[in-house]
Coordinates of N, CA, C and O in Angstrom, one line a residue:
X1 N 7.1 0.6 -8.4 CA 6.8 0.4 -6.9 C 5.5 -0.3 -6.8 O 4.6 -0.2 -7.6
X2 N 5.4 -1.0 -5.4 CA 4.3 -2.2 -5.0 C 3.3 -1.0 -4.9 O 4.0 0.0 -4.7
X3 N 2.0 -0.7 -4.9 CA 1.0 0.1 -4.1 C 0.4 -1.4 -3.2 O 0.1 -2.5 -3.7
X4 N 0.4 -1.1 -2.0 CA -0.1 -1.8 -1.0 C -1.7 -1.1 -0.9 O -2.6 -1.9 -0.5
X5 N -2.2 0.3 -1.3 CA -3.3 0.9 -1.1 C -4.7 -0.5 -0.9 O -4.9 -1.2 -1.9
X6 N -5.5 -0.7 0.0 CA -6.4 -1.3 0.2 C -6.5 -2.7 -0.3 O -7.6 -3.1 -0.8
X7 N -5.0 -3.5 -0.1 CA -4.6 -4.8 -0.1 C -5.4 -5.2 1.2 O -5.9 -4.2 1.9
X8 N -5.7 -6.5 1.6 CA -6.2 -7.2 2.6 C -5.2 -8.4 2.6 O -5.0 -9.2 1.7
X9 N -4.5 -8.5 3.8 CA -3.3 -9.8 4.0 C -4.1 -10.5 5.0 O -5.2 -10.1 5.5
X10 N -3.7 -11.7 5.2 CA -3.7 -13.0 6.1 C -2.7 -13.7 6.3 O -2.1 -14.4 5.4
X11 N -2.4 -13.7 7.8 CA -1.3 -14.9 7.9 C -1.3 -16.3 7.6 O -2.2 -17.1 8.0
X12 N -0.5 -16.7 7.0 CA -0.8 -18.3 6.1 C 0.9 -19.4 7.1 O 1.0 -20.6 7.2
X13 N 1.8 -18.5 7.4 CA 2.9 -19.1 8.2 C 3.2 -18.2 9.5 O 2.7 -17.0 9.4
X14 N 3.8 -18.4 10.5 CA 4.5 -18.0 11.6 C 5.0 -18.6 12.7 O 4.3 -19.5 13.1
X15 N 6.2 -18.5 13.4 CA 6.7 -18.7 14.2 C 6.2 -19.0 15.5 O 5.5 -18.0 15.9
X16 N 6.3 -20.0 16.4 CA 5.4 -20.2 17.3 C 5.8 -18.7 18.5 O 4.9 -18.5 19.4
X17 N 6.6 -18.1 18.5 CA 6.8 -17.1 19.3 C 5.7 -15.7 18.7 O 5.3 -14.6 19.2
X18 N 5.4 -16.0 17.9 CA 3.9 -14.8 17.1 C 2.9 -14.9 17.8 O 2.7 -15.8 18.6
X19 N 2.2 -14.2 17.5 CA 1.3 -14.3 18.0 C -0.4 -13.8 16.6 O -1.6 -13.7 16.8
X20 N 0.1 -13.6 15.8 CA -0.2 -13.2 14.6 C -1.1 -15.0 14.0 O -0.3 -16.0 14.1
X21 N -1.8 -15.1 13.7 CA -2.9 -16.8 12.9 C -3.6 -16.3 11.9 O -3.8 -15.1 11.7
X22 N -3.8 -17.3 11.4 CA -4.4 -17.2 10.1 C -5.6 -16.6 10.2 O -6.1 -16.0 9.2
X23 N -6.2 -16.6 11.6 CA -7.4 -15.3 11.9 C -7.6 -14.1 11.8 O -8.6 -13.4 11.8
X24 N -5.7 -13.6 11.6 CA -5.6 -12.2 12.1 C -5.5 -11.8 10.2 O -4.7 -12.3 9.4
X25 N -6.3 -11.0 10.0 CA -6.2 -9.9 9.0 C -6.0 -8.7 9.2 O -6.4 -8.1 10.2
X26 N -5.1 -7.9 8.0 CA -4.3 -7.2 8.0 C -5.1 -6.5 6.6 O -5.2 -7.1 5.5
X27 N -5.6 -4.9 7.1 CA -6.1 -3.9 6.4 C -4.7 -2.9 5.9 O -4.2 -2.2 6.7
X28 N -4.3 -3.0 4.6 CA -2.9 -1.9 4.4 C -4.0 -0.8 3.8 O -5.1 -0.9 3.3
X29 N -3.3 0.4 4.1 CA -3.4 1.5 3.1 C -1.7 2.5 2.7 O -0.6 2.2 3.1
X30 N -1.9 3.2 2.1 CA -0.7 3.5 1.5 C -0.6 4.9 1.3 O -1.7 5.3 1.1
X31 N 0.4 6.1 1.4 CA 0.3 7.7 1.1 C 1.6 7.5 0.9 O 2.5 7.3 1.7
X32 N 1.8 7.5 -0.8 CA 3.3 7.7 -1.4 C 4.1 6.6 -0.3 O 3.5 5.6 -0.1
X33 N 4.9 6.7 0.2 CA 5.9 5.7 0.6 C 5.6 5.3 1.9 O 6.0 4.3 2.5
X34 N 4.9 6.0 2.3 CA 3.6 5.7 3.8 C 3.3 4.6 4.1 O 2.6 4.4 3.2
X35 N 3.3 3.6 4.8 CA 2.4 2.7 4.9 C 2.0 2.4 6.2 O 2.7 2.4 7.2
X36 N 0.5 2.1 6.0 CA 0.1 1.9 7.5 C -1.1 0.7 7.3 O -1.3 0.2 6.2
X37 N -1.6 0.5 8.2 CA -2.5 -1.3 8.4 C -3.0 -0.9 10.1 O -2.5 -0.3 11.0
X38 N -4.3 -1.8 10.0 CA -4.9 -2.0 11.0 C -5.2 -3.3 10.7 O -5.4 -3.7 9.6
X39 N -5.2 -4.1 11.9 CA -5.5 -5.8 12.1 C -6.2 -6.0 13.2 O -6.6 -5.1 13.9
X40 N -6.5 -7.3 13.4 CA -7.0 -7.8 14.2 C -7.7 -9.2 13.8 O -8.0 -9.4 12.7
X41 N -7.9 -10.0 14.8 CA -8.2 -11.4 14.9 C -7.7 -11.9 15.2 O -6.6 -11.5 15.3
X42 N -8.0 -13.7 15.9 CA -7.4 -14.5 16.5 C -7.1 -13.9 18.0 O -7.9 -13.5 18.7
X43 N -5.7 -14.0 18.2 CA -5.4 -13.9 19.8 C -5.0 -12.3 19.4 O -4.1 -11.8 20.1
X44 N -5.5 -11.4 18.3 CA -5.2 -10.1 18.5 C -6.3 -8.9 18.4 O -6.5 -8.4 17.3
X45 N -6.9 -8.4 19.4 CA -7.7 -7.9 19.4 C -8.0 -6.6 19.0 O -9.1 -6.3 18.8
X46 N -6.6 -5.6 18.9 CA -6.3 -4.5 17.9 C -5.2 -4.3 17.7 O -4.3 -4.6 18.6
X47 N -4.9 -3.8 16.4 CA -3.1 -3.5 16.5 C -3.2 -2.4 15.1 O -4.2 -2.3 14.4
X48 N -2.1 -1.8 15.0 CA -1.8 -0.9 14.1 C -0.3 -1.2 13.5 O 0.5 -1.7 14.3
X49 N 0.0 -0.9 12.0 CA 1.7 -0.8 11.9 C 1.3 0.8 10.9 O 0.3 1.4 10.5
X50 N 2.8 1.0 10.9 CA 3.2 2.2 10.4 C 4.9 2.1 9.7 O 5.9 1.8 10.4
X51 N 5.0 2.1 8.8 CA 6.1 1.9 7.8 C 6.4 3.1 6.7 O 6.0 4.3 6.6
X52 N 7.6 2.1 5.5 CA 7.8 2.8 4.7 C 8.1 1.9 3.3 O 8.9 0.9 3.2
X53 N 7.6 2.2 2.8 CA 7.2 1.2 0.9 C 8.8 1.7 0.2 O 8.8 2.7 -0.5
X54 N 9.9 0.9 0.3 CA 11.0 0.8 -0.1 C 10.7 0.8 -1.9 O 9.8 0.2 -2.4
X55 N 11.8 1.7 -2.8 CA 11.6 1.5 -3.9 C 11.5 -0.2 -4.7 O 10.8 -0.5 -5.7
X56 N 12.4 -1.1 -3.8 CA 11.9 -2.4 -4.5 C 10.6 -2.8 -4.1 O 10.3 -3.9 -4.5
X57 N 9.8 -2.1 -3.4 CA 8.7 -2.8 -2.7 C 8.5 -3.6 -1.5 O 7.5 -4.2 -1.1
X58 N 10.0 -3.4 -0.7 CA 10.1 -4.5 0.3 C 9.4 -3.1 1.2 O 9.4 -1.9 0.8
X59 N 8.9 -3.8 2.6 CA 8.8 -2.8 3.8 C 9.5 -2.4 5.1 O 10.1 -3.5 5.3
X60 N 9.6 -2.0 5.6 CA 10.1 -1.6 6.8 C 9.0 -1.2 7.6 O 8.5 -0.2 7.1
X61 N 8.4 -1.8 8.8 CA 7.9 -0.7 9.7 C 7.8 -1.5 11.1 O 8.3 -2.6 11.3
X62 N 7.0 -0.5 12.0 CA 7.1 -0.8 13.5 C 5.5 -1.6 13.8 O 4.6 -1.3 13.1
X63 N 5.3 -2.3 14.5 CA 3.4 -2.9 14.7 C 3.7 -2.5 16.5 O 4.7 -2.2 17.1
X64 N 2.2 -2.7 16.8 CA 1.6 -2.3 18.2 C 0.5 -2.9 18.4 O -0.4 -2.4 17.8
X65 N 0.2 -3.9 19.1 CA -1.2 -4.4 19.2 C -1.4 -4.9 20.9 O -0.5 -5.3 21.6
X66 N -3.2 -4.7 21.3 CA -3.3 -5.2 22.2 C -3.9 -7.3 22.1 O -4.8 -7.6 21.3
X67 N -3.4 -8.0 22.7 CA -3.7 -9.2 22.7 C -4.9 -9.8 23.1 O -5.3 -8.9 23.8
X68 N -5.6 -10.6 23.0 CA -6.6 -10.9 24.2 C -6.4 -11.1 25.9 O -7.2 -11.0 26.9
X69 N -5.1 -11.6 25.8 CA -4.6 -11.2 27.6 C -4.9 -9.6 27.8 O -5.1 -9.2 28.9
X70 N -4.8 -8.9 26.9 CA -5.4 -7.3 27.5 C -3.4 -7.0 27.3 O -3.2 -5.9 27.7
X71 N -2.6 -7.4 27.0 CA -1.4 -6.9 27.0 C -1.0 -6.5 25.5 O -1.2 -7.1 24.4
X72 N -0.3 -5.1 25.7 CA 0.4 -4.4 24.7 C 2.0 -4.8 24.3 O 3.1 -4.8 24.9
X73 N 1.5 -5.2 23.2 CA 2.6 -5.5 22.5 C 3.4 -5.3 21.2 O 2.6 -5.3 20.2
X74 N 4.7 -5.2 20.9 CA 5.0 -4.5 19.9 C 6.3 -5.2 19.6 O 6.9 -5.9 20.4
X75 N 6.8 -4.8 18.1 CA 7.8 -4.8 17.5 C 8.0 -4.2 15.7 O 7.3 -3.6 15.0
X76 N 9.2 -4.7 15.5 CA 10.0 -4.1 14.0 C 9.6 -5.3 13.4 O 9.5 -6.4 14.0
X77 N 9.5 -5.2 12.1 CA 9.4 -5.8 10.6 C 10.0 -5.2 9.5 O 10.2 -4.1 9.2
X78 N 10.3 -6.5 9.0 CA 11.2 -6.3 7.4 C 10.2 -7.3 6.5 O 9.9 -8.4 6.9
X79 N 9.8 -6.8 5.4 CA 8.9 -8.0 4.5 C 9.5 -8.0 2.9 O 9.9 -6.9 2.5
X80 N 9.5 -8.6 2.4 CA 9.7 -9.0 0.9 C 9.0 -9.5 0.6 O 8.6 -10.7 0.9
X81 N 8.4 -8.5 -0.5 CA 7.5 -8.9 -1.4 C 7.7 -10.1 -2.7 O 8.6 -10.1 -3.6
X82 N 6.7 -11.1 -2.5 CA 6.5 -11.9 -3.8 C 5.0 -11.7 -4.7 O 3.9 -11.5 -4.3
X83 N 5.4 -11.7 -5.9 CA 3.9 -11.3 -7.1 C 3.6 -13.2 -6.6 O 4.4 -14.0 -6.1
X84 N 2.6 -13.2 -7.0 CA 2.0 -14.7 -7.4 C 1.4 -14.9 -8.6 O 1.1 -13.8 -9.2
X85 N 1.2 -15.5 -9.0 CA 1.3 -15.9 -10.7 C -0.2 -14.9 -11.1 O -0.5 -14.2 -12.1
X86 N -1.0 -15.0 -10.0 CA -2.5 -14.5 -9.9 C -2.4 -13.0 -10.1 O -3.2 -12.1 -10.5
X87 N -1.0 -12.8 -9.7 CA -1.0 -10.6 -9.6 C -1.1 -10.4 -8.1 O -1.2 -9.2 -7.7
X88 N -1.3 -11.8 -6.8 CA -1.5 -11.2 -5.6 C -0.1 -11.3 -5.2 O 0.8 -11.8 -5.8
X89 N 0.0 -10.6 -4.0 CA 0.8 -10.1 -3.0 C 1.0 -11.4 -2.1 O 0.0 -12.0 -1.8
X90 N 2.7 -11.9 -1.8 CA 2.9 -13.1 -0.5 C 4.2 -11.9 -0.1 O 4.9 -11.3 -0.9
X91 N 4.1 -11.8 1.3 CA 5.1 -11.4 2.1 C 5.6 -12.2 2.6 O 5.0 -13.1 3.2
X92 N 7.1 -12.0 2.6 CA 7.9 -12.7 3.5 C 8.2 -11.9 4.8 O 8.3 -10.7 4.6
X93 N 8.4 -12.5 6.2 CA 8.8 -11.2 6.9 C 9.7 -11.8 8.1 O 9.7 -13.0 8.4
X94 N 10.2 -11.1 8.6 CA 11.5 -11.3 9.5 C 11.1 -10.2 10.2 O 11.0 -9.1 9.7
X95 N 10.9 -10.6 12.3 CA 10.3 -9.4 13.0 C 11.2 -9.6 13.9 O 12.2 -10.4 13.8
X96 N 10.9 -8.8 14.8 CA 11.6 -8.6 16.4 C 11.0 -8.3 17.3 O 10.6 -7.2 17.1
X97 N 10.3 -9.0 18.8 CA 9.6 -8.3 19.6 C 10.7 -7.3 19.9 O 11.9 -7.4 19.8
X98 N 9.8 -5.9 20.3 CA 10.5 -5.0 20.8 C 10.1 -4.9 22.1 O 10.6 -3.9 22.6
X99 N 9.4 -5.5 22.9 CA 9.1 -5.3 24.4 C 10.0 -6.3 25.5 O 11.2 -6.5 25.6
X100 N 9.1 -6.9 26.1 CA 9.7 -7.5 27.2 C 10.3 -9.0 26.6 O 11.2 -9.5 27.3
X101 N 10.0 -9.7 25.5 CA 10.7 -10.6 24.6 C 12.2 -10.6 23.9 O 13.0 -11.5 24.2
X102 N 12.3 -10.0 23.3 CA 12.8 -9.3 22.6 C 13.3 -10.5 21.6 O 14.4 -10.3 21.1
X103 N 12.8 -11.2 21.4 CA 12.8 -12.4 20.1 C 13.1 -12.6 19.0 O 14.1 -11.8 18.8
X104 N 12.9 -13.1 18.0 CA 13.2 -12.9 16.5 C 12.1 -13.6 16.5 O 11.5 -14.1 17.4
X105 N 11.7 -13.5 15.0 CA 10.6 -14.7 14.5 C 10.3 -14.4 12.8 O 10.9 -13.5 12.5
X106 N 9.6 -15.0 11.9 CA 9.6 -15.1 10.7 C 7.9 -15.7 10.4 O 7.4 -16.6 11.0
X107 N 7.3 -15.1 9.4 CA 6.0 -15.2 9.1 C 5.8 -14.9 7.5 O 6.5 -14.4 6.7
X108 N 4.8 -15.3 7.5 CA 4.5 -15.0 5.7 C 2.8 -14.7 5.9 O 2.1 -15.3 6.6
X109 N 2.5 -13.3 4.8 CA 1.2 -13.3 4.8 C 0.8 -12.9 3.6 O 1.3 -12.1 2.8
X110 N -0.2 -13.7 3.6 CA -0.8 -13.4 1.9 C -1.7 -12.7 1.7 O -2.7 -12.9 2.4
X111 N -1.8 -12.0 1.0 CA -3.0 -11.1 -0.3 C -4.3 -11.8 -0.5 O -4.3 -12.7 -1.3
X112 N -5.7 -11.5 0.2 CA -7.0 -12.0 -0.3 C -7.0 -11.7 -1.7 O -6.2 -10.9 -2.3
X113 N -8.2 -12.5 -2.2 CA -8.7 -12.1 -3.1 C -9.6 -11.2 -3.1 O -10.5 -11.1 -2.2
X114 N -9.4 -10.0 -4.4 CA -10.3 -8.9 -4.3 C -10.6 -7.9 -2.9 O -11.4 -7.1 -2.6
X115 N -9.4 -8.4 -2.5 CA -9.5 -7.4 -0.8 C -10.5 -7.9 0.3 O -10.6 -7.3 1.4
X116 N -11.5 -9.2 -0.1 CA -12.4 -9.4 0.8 C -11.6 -9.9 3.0 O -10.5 -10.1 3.6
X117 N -12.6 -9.9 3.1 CA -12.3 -10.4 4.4 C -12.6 -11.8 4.6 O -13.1 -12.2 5.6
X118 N -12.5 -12.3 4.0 CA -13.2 -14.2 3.9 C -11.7 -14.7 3.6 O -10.9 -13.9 3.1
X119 N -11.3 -16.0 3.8 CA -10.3 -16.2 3.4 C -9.7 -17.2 2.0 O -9.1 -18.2 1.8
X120 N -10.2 -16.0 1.3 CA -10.4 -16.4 -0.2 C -8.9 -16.6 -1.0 O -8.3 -15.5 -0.8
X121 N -8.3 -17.1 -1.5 CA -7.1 -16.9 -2.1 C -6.4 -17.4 -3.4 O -5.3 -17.0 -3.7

């Protein structure tokens, strides 16, 4: 199984219905099948997810963030994991607003190097 524990992601693709840029970084931590992250950047000014680390390593979980409009927003994710030749982490991911949208959309976010916050890769 993947350990996500103190990975650092960045969005590198997304759907124009996202609201997620390449500004927004994504802090994972991990407790056995647990998974949770705190983000923020770009047009998102806090947000949290809360999941579950699937034995192939794909994820499941739910996100919540406030925007810089000051509006709360949320939805479900599915991600599939890719290794990169380097040993980092690319997710694929397939979401759903769950609020007043209720949308589909598709994003990919990649693995810093060494966990920094600079957008090293």
């Amino acid at each position: 199984m993947i350990n996500y524990d103190g990975r650092t992601f960045v969005s590198i693709e997304n759907t124009a219905n996202g609201e997620v840029s390449s500004k927004t970084v994504f802090e994972y931590k991990q407790e056995g099948k647990i998974l949770s992250a705190t983000y923020s950047g770009g047009d998102i000014t806090k947000g949290t997810l809360i999941g579950i680390v699937k034995d192939d390593g794909s994820l499941v979980f739910r996100y919540n963030h406030v925007n810089t409009n000051h509006e709360i927003r949320g939805g479900q994710c599915t991600s599939v994991p890719e290794i990169l030749k380097d040993g980092r982490i690319k997710l694929h991911e397939k979401w759903k607003w769950m609020d007043r949208e209720q949308s589909v959309g598709e994003s990919v976010v990649e693995e810093l190097m060494n966990g920094g916050t600079g957008a090293t890769f």
